[in-house]
Each structure stands twice: as C-alpha cells, then as structure tokens.
Coordinates of C-alpha atoms and ligand atoms in Angstrom, one line a residue:
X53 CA -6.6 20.3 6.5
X54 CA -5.8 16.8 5.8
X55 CA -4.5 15.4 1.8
X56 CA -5.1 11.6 1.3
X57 CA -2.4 9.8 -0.8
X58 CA -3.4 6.3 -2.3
X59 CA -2.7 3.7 -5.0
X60 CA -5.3 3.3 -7.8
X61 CA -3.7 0.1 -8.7
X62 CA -3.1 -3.5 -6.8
X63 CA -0.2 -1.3 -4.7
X64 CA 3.5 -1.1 -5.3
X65 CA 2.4 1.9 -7.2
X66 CA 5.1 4.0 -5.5
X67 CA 3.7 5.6 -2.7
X68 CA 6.8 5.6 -0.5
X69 CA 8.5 7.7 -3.1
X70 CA 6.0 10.1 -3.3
X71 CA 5.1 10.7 0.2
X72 CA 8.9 10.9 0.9
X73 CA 8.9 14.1 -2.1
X74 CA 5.9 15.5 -0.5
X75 CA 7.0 16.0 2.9
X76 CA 7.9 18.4 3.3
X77 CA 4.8 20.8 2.5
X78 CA 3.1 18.9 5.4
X79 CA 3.7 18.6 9.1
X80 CA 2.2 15.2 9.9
X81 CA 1.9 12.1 7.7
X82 CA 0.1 9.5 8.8
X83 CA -0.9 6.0 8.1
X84 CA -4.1 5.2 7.7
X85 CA -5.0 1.3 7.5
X86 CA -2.9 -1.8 6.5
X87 CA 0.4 -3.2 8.0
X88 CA 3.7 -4.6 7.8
X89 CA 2.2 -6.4 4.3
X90 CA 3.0 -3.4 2.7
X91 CA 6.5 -2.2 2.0
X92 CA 6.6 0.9 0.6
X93 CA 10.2 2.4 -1.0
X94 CA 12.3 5.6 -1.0
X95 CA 15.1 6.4 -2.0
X96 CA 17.9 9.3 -1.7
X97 CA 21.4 10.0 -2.0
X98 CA 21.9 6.4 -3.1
X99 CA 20.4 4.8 -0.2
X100 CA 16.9 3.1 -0.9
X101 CA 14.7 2.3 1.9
X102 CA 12.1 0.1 2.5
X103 CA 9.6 1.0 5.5
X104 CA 6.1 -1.5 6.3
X105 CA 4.6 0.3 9.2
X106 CA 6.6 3.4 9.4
X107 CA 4.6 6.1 7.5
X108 CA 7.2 7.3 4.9
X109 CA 7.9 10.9 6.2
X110 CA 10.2 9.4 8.6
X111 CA 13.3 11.2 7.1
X112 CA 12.3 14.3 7.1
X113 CA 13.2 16.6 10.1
X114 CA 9.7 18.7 10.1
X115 CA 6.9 16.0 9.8
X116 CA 5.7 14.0 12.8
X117 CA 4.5 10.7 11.9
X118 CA 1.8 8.7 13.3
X119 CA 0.7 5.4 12.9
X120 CA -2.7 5.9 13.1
X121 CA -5.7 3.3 14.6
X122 CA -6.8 1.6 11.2
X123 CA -3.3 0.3 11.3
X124 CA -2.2 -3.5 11.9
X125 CA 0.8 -3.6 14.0
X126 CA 3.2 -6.4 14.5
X127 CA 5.9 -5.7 17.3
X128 CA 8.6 -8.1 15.7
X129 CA 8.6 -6.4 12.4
X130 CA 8.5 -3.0 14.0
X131 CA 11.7 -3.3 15.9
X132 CA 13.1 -4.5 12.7
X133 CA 12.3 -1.6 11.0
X134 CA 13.6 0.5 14.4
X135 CA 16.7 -1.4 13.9
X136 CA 16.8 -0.5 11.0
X137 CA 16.4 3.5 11.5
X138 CA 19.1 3.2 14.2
X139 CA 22.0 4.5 12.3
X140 CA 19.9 7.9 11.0
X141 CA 19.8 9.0 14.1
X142 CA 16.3 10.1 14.0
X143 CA 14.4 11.2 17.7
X144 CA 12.0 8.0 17.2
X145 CA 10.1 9.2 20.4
X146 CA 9.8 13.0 19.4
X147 CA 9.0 11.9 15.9
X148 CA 6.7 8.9 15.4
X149 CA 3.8 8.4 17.8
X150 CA 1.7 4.9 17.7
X151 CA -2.3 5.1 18.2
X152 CA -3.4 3.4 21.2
X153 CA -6.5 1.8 19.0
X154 CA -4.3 0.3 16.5
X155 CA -4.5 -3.6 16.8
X156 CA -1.9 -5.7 17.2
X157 CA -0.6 -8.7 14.8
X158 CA -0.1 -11.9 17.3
X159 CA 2.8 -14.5 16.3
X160 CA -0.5 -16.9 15.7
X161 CA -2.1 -14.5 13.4
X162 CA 1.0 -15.3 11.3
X163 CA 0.3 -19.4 11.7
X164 CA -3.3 -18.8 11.1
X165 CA -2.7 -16.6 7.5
X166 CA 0.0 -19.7 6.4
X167 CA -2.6 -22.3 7.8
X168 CA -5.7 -20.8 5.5
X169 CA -3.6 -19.8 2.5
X170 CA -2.2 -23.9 2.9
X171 CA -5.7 -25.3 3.1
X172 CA -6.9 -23.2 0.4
X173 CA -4.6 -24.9 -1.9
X174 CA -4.5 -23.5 -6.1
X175 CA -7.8 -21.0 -4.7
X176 CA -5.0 -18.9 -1.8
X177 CA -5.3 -15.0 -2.1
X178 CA -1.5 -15.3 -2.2
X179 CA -1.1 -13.2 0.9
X180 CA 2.2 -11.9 2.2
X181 CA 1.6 -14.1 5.1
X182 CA 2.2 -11.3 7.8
X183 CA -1.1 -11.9 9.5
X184 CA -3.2 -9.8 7.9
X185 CA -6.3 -11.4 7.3
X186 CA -6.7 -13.0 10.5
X187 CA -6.0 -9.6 13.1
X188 CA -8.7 -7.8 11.2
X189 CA -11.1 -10.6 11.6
X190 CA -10.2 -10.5 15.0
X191 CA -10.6 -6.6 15.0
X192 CA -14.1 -6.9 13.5
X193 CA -14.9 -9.5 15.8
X194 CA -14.2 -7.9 19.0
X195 CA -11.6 -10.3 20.2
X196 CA -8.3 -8.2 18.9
X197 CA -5.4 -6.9 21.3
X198 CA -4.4 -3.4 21.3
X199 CA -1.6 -1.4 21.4
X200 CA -3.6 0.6 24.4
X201 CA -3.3 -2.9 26.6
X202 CA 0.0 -3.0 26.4
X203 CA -0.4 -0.3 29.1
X204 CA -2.2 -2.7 31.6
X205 CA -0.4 -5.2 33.2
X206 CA -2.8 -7.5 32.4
X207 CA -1.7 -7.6 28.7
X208 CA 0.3 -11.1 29.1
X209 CA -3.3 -12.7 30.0
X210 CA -5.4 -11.2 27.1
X211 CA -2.8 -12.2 25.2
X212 CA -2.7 -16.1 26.5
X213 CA -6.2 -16.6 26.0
X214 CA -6.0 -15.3 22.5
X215 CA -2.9 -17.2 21.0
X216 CA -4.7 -20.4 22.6
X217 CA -8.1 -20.0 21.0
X218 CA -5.7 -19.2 17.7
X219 CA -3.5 -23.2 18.4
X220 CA -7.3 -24.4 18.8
X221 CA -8.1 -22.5 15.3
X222 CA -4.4 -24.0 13.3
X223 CA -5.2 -27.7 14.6
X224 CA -8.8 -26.9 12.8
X225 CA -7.3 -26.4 9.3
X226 CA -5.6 -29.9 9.6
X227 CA -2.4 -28.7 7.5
X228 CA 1.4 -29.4 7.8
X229 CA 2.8 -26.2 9.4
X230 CA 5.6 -26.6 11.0
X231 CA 6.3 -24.2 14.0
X232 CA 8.0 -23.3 17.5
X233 CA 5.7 -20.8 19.6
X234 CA 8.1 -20.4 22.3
X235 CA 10.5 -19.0 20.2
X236 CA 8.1 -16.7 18.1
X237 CA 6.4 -15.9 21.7
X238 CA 10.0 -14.2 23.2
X239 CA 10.6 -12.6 19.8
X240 CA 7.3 -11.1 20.3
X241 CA 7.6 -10.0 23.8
X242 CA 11.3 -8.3 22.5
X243 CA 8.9 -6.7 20.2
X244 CA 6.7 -5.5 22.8
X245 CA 9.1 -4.1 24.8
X246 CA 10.4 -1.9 21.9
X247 CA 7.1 -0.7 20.9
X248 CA 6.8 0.7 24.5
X249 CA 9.1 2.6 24.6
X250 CA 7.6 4.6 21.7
X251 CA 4.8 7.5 22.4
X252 CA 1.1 6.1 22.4
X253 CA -1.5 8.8 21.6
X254 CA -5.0 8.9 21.6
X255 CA -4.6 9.5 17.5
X256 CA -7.9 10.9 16.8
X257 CA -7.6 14.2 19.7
X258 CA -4.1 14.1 18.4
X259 CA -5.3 15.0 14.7
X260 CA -8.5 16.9 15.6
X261 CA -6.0 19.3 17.3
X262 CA -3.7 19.9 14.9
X263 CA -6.5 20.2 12.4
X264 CA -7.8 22.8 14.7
X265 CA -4.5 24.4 14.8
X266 CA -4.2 24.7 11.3
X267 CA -1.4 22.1 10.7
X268 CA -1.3 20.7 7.4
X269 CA -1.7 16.6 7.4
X270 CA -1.0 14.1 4.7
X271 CA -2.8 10.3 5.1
X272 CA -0.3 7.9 3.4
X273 CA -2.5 4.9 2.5
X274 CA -1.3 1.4 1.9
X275 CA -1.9 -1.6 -1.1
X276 CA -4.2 -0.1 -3.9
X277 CA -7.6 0.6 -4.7
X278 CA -8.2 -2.6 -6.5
X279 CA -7.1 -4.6 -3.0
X280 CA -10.0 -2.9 -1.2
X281 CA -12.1 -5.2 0.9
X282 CA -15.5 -3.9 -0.3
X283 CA -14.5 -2.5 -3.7
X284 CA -11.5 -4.7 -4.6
X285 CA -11.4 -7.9 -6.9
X286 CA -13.1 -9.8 -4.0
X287 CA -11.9 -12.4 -2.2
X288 CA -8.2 -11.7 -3.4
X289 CA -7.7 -8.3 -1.8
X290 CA -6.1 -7.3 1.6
X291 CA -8.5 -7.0 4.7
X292 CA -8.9 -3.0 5.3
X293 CA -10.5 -0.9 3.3
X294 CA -7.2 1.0 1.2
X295 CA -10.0 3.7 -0.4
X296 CA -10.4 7.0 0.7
X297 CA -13.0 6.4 3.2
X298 CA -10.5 4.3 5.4
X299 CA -9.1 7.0 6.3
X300 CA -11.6 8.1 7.8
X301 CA -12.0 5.5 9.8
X302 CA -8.6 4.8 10.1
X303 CA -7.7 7.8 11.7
X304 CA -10.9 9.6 12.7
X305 CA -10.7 12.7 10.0
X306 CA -14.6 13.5 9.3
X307 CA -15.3 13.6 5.5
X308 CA -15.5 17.1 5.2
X309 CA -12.1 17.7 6.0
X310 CA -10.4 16.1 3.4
X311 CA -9.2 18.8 1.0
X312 CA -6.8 17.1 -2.0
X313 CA -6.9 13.1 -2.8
X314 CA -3.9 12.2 -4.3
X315 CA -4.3 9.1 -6.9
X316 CA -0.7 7.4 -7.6
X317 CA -0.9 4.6 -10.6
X318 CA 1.9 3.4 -12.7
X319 CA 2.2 4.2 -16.9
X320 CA 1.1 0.6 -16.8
X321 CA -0.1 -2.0 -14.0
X322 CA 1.2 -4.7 -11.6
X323 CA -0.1 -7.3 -9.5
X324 CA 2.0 -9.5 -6.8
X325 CA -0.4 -12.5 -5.5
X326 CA -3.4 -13.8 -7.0
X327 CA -6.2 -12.9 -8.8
X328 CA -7.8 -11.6 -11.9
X329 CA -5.6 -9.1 -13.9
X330 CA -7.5 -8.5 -17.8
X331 CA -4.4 -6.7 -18.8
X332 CA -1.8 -9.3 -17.8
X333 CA 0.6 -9.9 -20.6
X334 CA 2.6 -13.0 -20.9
X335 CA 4.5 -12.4 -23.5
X336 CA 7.8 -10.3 -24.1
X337 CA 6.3 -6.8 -23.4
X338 CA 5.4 -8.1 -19.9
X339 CA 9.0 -9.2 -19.0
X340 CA 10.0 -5.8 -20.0
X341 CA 8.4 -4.3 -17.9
X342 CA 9.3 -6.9 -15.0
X343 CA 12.9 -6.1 -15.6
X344 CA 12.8 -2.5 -16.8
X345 CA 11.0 -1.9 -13.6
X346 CA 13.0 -4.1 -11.1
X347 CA 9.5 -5.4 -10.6
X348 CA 10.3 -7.4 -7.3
X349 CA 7.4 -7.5 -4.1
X350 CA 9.1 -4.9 -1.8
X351 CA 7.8 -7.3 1.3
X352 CA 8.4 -10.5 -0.1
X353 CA 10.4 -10.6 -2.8
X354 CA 7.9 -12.3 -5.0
X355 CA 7.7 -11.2 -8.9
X356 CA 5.2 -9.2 -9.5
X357 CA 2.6 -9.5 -12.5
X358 CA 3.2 -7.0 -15.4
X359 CA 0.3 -5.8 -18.1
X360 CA -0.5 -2.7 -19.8
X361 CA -2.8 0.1 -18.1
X362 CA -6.6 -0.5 -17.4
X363 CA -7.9 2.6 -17.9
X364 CA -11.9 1.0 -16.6
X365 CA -10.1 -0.2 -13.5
X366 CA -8.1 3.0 -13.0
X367 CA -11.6 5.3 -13.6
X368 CA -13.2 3.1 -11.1
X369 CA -10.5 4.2 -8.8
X370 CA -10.6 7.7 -9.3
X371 CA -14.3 7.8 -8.9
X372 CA -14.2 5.7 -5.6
X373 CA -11.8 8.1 -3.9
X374 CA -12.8 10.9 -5.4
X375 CA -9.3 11.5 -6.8
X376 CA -8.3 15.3 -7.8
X377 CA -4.8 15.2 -8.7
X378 CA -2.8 11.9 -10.5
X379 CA 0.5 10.9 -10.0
X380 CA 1.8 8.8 -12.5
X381 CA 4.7 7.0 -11.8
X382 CA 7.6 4.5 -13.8
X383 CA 7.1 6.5 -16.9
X384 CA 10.5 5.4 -17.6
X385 CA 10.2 1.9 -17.9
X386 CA 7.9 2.4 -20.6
X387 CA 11.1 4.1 -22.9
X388 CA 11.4 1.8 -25.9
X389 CA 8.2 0.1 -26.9
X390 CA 6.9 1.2 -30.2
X391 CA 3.4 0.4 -29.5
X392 CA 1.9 1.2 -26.1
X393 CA -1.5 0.3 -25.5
X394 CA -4.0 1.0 -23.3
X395 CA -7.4 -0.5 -21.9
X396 CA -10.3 1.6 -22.1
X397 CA -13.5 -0.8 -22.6
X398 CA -14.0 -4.8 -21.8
X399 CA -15.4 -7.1 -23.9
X400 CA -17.9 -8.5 -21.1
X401 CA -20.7 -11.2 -22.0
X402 CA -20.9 -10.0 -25.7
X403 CA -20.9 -6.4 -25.2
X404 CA -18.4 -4.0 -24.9
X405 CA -18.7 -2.1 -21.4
X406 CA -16.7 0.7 -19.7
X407 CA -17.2 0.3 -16.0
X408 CA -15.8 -2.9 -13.9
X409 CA -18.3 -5.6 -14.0
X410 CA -18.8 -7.7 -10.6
X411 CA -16.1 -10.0 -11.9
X412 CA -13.0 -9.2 -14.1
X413 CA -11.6 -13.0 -14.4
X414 CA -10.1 -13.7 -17.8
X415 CA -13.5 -16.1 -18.7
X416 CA -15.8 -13.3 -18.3
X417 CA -13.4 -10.2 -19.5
X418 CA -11.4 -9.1 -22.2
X419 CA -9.9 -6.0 -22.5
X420 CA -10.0 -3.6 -25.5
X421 CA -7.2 -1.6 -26.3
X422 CA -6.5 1.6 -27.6
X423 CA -2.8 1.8 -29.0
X424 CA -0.8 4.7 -28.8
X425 CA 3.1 5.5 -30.5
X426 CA 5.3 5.1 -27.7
X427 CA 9.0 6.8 -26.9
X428 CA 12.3 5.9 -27.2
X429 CA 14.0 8.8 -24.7
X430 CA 15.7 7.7 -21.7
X431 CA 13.7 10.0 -19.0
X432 CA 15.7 9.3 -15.7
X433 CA 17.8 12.5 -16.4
X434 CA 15.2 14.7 -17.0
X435 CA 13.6 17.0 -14.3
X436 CA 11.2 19.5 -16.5
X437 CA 7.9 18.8 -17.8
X438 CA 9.0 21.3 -21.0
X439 CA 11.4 18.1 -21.8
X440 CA 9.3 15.7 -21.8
X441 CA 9.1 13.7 -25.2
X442 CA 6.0 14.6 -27.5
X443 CA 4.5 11.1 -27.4
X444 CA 4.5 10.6 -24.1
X445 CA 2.8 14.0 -23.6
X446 CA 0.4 12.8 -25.9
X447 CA -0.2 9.7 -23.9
X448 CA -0.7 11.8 -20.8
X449 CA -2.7 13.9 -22.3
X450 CA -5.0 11.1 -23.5
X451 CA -4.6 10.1 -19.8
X452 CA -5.8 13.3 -18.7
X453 CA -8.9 13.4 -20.9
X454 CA -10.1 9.9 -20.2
X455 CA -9.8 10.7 -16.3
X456 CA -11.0 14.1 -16.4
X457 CA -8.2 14.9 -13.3
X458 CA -4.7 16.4 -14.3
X459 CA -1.4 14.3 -13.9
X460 CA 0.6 16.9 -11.7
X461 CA 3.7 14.5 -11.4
X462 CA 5.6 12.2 -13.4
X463 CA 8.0 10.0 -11.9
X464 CA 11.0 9.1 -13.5
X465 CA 13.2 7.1 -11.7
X466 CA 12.6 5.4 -8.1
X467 CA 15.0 8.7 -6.4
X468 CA 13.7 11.2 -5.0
X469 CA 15.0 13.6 -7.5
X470 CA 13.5 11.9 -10.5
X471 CA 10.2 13.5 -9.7
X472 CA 8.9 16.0 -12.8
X473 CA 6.1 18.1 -11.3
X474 CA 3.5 19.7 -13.8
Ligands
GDP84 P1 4.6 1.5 -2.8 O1 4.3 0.2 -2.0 O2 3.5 2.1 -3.4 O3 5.4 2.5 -1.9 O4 5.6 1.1 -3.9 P2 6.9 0.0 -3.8 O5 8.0 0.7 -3.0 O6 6.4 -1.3 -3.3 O7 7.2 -0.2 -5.3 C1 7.6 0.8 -6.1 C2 9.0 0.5 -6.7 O8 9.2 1.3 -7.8 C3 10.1 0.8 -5.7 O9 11.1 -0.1 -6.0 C4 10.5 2.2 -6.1 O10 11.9 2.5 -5.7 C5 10.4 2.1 -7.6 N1 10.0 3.4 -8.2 C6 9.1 4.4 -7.7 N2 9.0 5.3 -8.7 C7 9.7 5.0 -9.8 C8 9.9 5.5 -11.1 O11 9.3 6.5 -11.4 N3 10.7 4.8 -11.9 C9 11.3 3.6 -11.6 N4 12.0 3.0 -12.5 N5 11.1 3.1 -10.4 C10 10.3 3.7 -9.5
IMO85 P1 1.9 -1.7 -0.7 O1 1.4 -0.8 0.4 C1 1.0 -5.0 -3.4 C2 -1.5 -8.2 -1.8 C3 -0.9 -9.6 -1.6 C4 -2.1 -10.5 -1.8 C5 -3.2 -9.7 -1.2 C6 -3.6 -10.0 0.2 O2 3.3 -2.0 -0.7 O3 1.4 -1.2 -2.0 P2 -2.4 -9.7 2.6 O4 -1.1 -10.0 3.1 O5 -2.9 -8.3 2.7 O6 -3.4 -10.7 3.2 O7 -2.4 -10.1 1.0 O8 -2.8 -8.3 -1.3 N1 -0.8 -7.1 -1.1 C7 -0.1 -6.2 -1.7 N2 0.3 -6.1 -3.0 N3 1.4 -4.1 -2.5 C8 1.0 -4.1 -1.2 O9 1.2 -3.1 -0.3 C9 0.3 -5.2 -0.8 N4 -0.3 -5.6 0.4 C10 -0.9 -6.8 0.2 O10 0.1 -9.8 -2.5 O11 -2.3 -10.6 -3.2
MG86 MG1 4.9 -1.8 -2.0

C-alpha cells in the first residue's frame, strides 16, 4: 500500500516536517521526483535539519528510505548532506538505498542552469541554480548519466563526452560565467566515490516487493503542485512533474495502488523565485508573515514571497492529485491579524471565475477575497485540536467546506511536537 505526500502550494509548504511526524506508521519513504533544489526541514529536540535528496525519514530507526528513479541526483551535494548525517550515527548502507535509474546532475548542468537563467535576463524562472532544468532535459532527451553507470567502468567516458557537448552548449549562451571545471570535476568524482559506496537497487522490484509483502510505503514528493511542469504556472515551474502522477513514474507504483494522498498547504501562501502569485501582498501583512514565518528559501536562502491563501489555486491542487486528507501547516504565524482573508474567485477578463485560467499574471487576474475574523492566541504550546481557538476553527472549517477534504493536522510550530492531529 503506498500514501503520497505533496505540496499544494509553490513548495516550502512543510513537507520535511511532516514526513519526519509520519514515520513512523510507515516502513519505507521514498522520494519520488525533484533534487537537491529542494530542501526540505525538520526539526526535533532543538536540532533543525535540512535534507535536499535525502527522503525525510532518515531519522527514524524503522523506515528504509529510498531515493527513488524520478529523482535528480547530484553526487557533490549528496556527500554534503552524508557529511552532514555523520555525527547521528545512522547505518547509511542498511538504511537509504539509491535507484539505479535515477539520473545524475553533472557539474555542467550547474553552468548550463546559471548560463540560461543569465541570458534570460528580467524573464529567469529564478531557479535555485542546482541543475535542474538542464539533467531533465537531458533525461527526456536520452543523453542523461545514471547512477546504474557508475557501475561500469566506462562511466569516466560517458561522462567526458557529455560535459563537452555541455562547454559546447555554455559558449552558445554567449554570457559572462566565470568558472573552473577542473576543480568542480574532482569535487565531483569525490562525490562519486561517496555515492558508491551506498546500496543501488533496482527501485521499482524493490517497491513491487514490499508492496507484495504488505509493507506500508509513504512517497515524499518535492516543490509544490503549482511548480508542476504540465500543470504548474508554466514556464516558471521546476522540470518534473511534483503531482501525484510523478510518482508513478518516479518510482513505478501503478495507479491503483495508491491508497491516501496527503495534500500539505500553508494557512496562507509563499513563493521563492519568479512568477505570477495573485495573492502576493506587498504591504505590512506580507512582511508579517515573512518574519512571523522565518520565511527564508531552505536551499538558497532567498526571501520568499508572502500573500494570503488562494483557495482556486489550492482546489486545483486538490483535484489534480486527487487529495483525501489536508495538512495545514504555519497556522501560527497567522496569530494576530484581525482580518484574515482568503481567495476564493478571480476577477479574470470581466468575469469572476473559480478555476485557474491558462494564465494567473497580475494583468489578467485579480483575486477576490473572502474576509474572515482572525485570532490573537499564541498556538505553539498547544497540542489538542479541543484547544484550538473558535475562529480559527471557523476558518478551518470554511477550509474544509470549500475543499470538500478534512484538515486532519494542524501544524503549529516547525518541531516535530507542534503537530495537532484531528
Ligand atoms: P518543505 O520544503 O515543504 O519541506 O518545507 P521547508 O522546510 O522548505 O519550509 C518550511 C519551513 O517552515 C521550515 O523552516 C520549517 O521548519 C517551518 N515549519 C514547518 N511547519 C511549521 C509550522 O507549523 N509553524 C512554523 N512557524 N514553522 C513551520
Ligand atoms: P521544496 O521541495 C520552493 C522553485 C525555484 C524556481 C523554480 C524552478 O523545498 O518545496 P529549479 O531549481 O527547479 O529549476 O527552480 O522552482 N523551486 C522551489 N520553490 N520549494 C522548492 O522545493 C523548490 N524547488 C524549486 O525557486 O522558482
Ligand atoms: Mg523547502
């Protein structure tokens, strides 16, 4: 039996926590699609980590993890986040296995994301310039490496021929980038050398048997559903698809195997990069929430883009993944505003509609909002949904309705802890 767990949002939506709380009910969690561009958070007895590749059931002694074929792996990032596991002495080979389809992120992927986001000028996707873009062109155009030829010793000459048609491909874009491939070359091949020591599986037998065997597995997705490649706010989205169907493909479960899809969102919205956002607020309410929320990219650092919730965008989601349970998360950093409104219809060419038009830029949307009476409670102490302050059950339960899928948990705080299950 296999759960899906994905943001409804444009990521950051707090998946890391919430697979990290869920883990235990599940013996494998694995990722699905995406790579080291996302960074996804948890945190516990006062430690807060950040993982990219590592599928956030990590810490837990009873899950495997496995980063499944859909994935995007860069060797130099994973050793970094090895490095970084080091000192919790976890059994990394026992406990995390790598697919053998997975593709791999080249140093020159990097150059070639920084080269097209450069020539592209004001009209860049504002990617986290890991590479992303440019392996899963190279995936879709049959010229990608694998992790699986890292078993041949051949790999070094698959790899030459690609990072030289890549140098070909930088010179093309005719922009400044200033680099030293020698150097990124041996901090790769450290890279390799780590990931081999890890277990490579043939990921889809791997899950068909344990579905066969009755083990319980939860597909941790990546970004949001409004970064999807197809469904997304086109062309500023990430390169996989990050809906339900990606894991599919991203890890070979059929579609009639997937029992629960878990939708995460935040009690309001955030973007990091460009792109349309119709609820973006510029004002003081938005830098509320920035700083209430701490609401800093997890991979890069950049601020990220605060607004109000779009309940058309979030429906959209929820009917694209066939979501049956909501998570909503940060309901804390909404504690203090009077007013708290919500989207539920745009303003679109003179009409007011309630699904997401081909394009949600500011010139052809405006959002309508719904305003609700907010609360003033600090939730981060609380841990029962009984205690929960009568407004903001009233805005879940508005929630609720609009949706037509129960909230089952209500995050509180970024620990583990701060979780309120319904
Ligand atoms: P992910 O990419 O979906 O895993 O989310 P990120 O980790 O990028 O961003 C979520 C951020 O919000 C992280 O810093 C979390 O520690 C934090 N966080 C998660 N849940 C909550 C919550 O309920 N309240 C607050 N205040 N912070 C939260
Ligand atoms: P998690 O899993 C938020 C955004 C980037 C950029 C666009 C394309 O932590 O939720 P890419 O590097 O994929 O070419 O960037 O997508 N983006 C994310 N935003 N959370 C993420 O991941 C993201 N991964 C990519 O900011 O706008
Ligand atoms: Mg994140």
């Amino acid at each position: 039996m296999v759960d899906l767990l994905l943001g409804l949002q444009w990521g950051d939506e707090g998946k890391g926590k919430i697979v990290d709380v869920l883990t235990k009910e599940y013996d494998i969690i694995a990722r699905f699609q995406g790579g080291p561009n996302a960074g996804h958070t948890l945190e516990f007895d006062g430690i807060k980590h950040v993982l990219h590749t590592i599928p956030s059931g990590i810490f837990h002694k009873n899950a495997i993890n496995v980063v499944g074929n859909g994935v995007v792996i860069d060797p130099v990032i994973f050793k970094k986040e090895l490095d970084n596991l080091e000192k919790f002495n976890i059994d990394i080979e026992t406990k995390l296995f790598i697919s053998r389809k997975a593709h791999l992120i080249l140093p020159t992927h990097r150059l070639l994301d920084a080269a097209s986001e450069a020539s592209k000028g004001k009209a860049k996707i504002g990617s986290t310039l890991k590479g992303i873009g440019p392996t899963y062109m190279d995936k879709t155009g049959r010229n990608g490496m694998r992790v699986g030829d890292l078993e041949f010793d051949d790999w070094k000459t698959k790899y030459r021929a690609l990072a030289d048609k890549h140098e070909a491909m930088i010179d093309f874009y005719n922009v400044e980038i200033q680099y030293n491939l020698d150097e990124l070359e041996a901090e790769f091949c450290e890279g390799v050398e780590t990931l081999k020591k890890l277990t490579f599986i043939d990921s889809e037998e791997y899950i068909f048997k344990a579905q066969a065997e009755g083990k319980k597995i939860l597909a941790e997705g990546a970004q949001g559903s409004l970064l999807d490649i197809d469904f997304g706010t086109y062309p500023f989205v990430t390169s996989s698809n990050t809906t339900a169907a990606g894991a599919c493909t991203g890890l070979g479960v059929a579609p009639n195997n997937i029992k629960n899809v878990l939708g995460i969102f935040k009690a309001y919205t955030t973007r990091v990069g460009s792109g349309p956002f119709p609820t973006e607020l510029f004002d003081e309410d938005g830098a509320t929430m920035a700083k209430v929320g701490n609401e800093f990219g997890a991979t890069t650092g950049r601020p990220r883009r605060c607004g109000w919730l779009d309940l058309v965008a979030l429906k959209y989601a929820v009917q694209i993944n066939g979501v049956t349970e909501l998570m909503m998360m940060k309901a804390d950093v909404l504690s203090g505003f009077d007013t708290i409104k919500v989207c539920t219809a745009y303003q679109y060419k003179g009409e007011e509609i309630q699904h997401l038009p081909y394009s949600i830029e500011e010139e052809y949307v405006t959002p309508v909002y719904t305003e609700m009476k907010g609360w003033s409670e600090d939730l981060t102490k609380l841990s029962k949904a009984e205690d929960l302050p009568a407004t903001l059950n009233d805005y879940i339960a508005f929630l609720e309705e609009q949706l037509n899928v129960p909230i089952k948990i209500v995050s509180v705080g970024p620990d583990r802890l701060q979780t309120i299950h319904r």
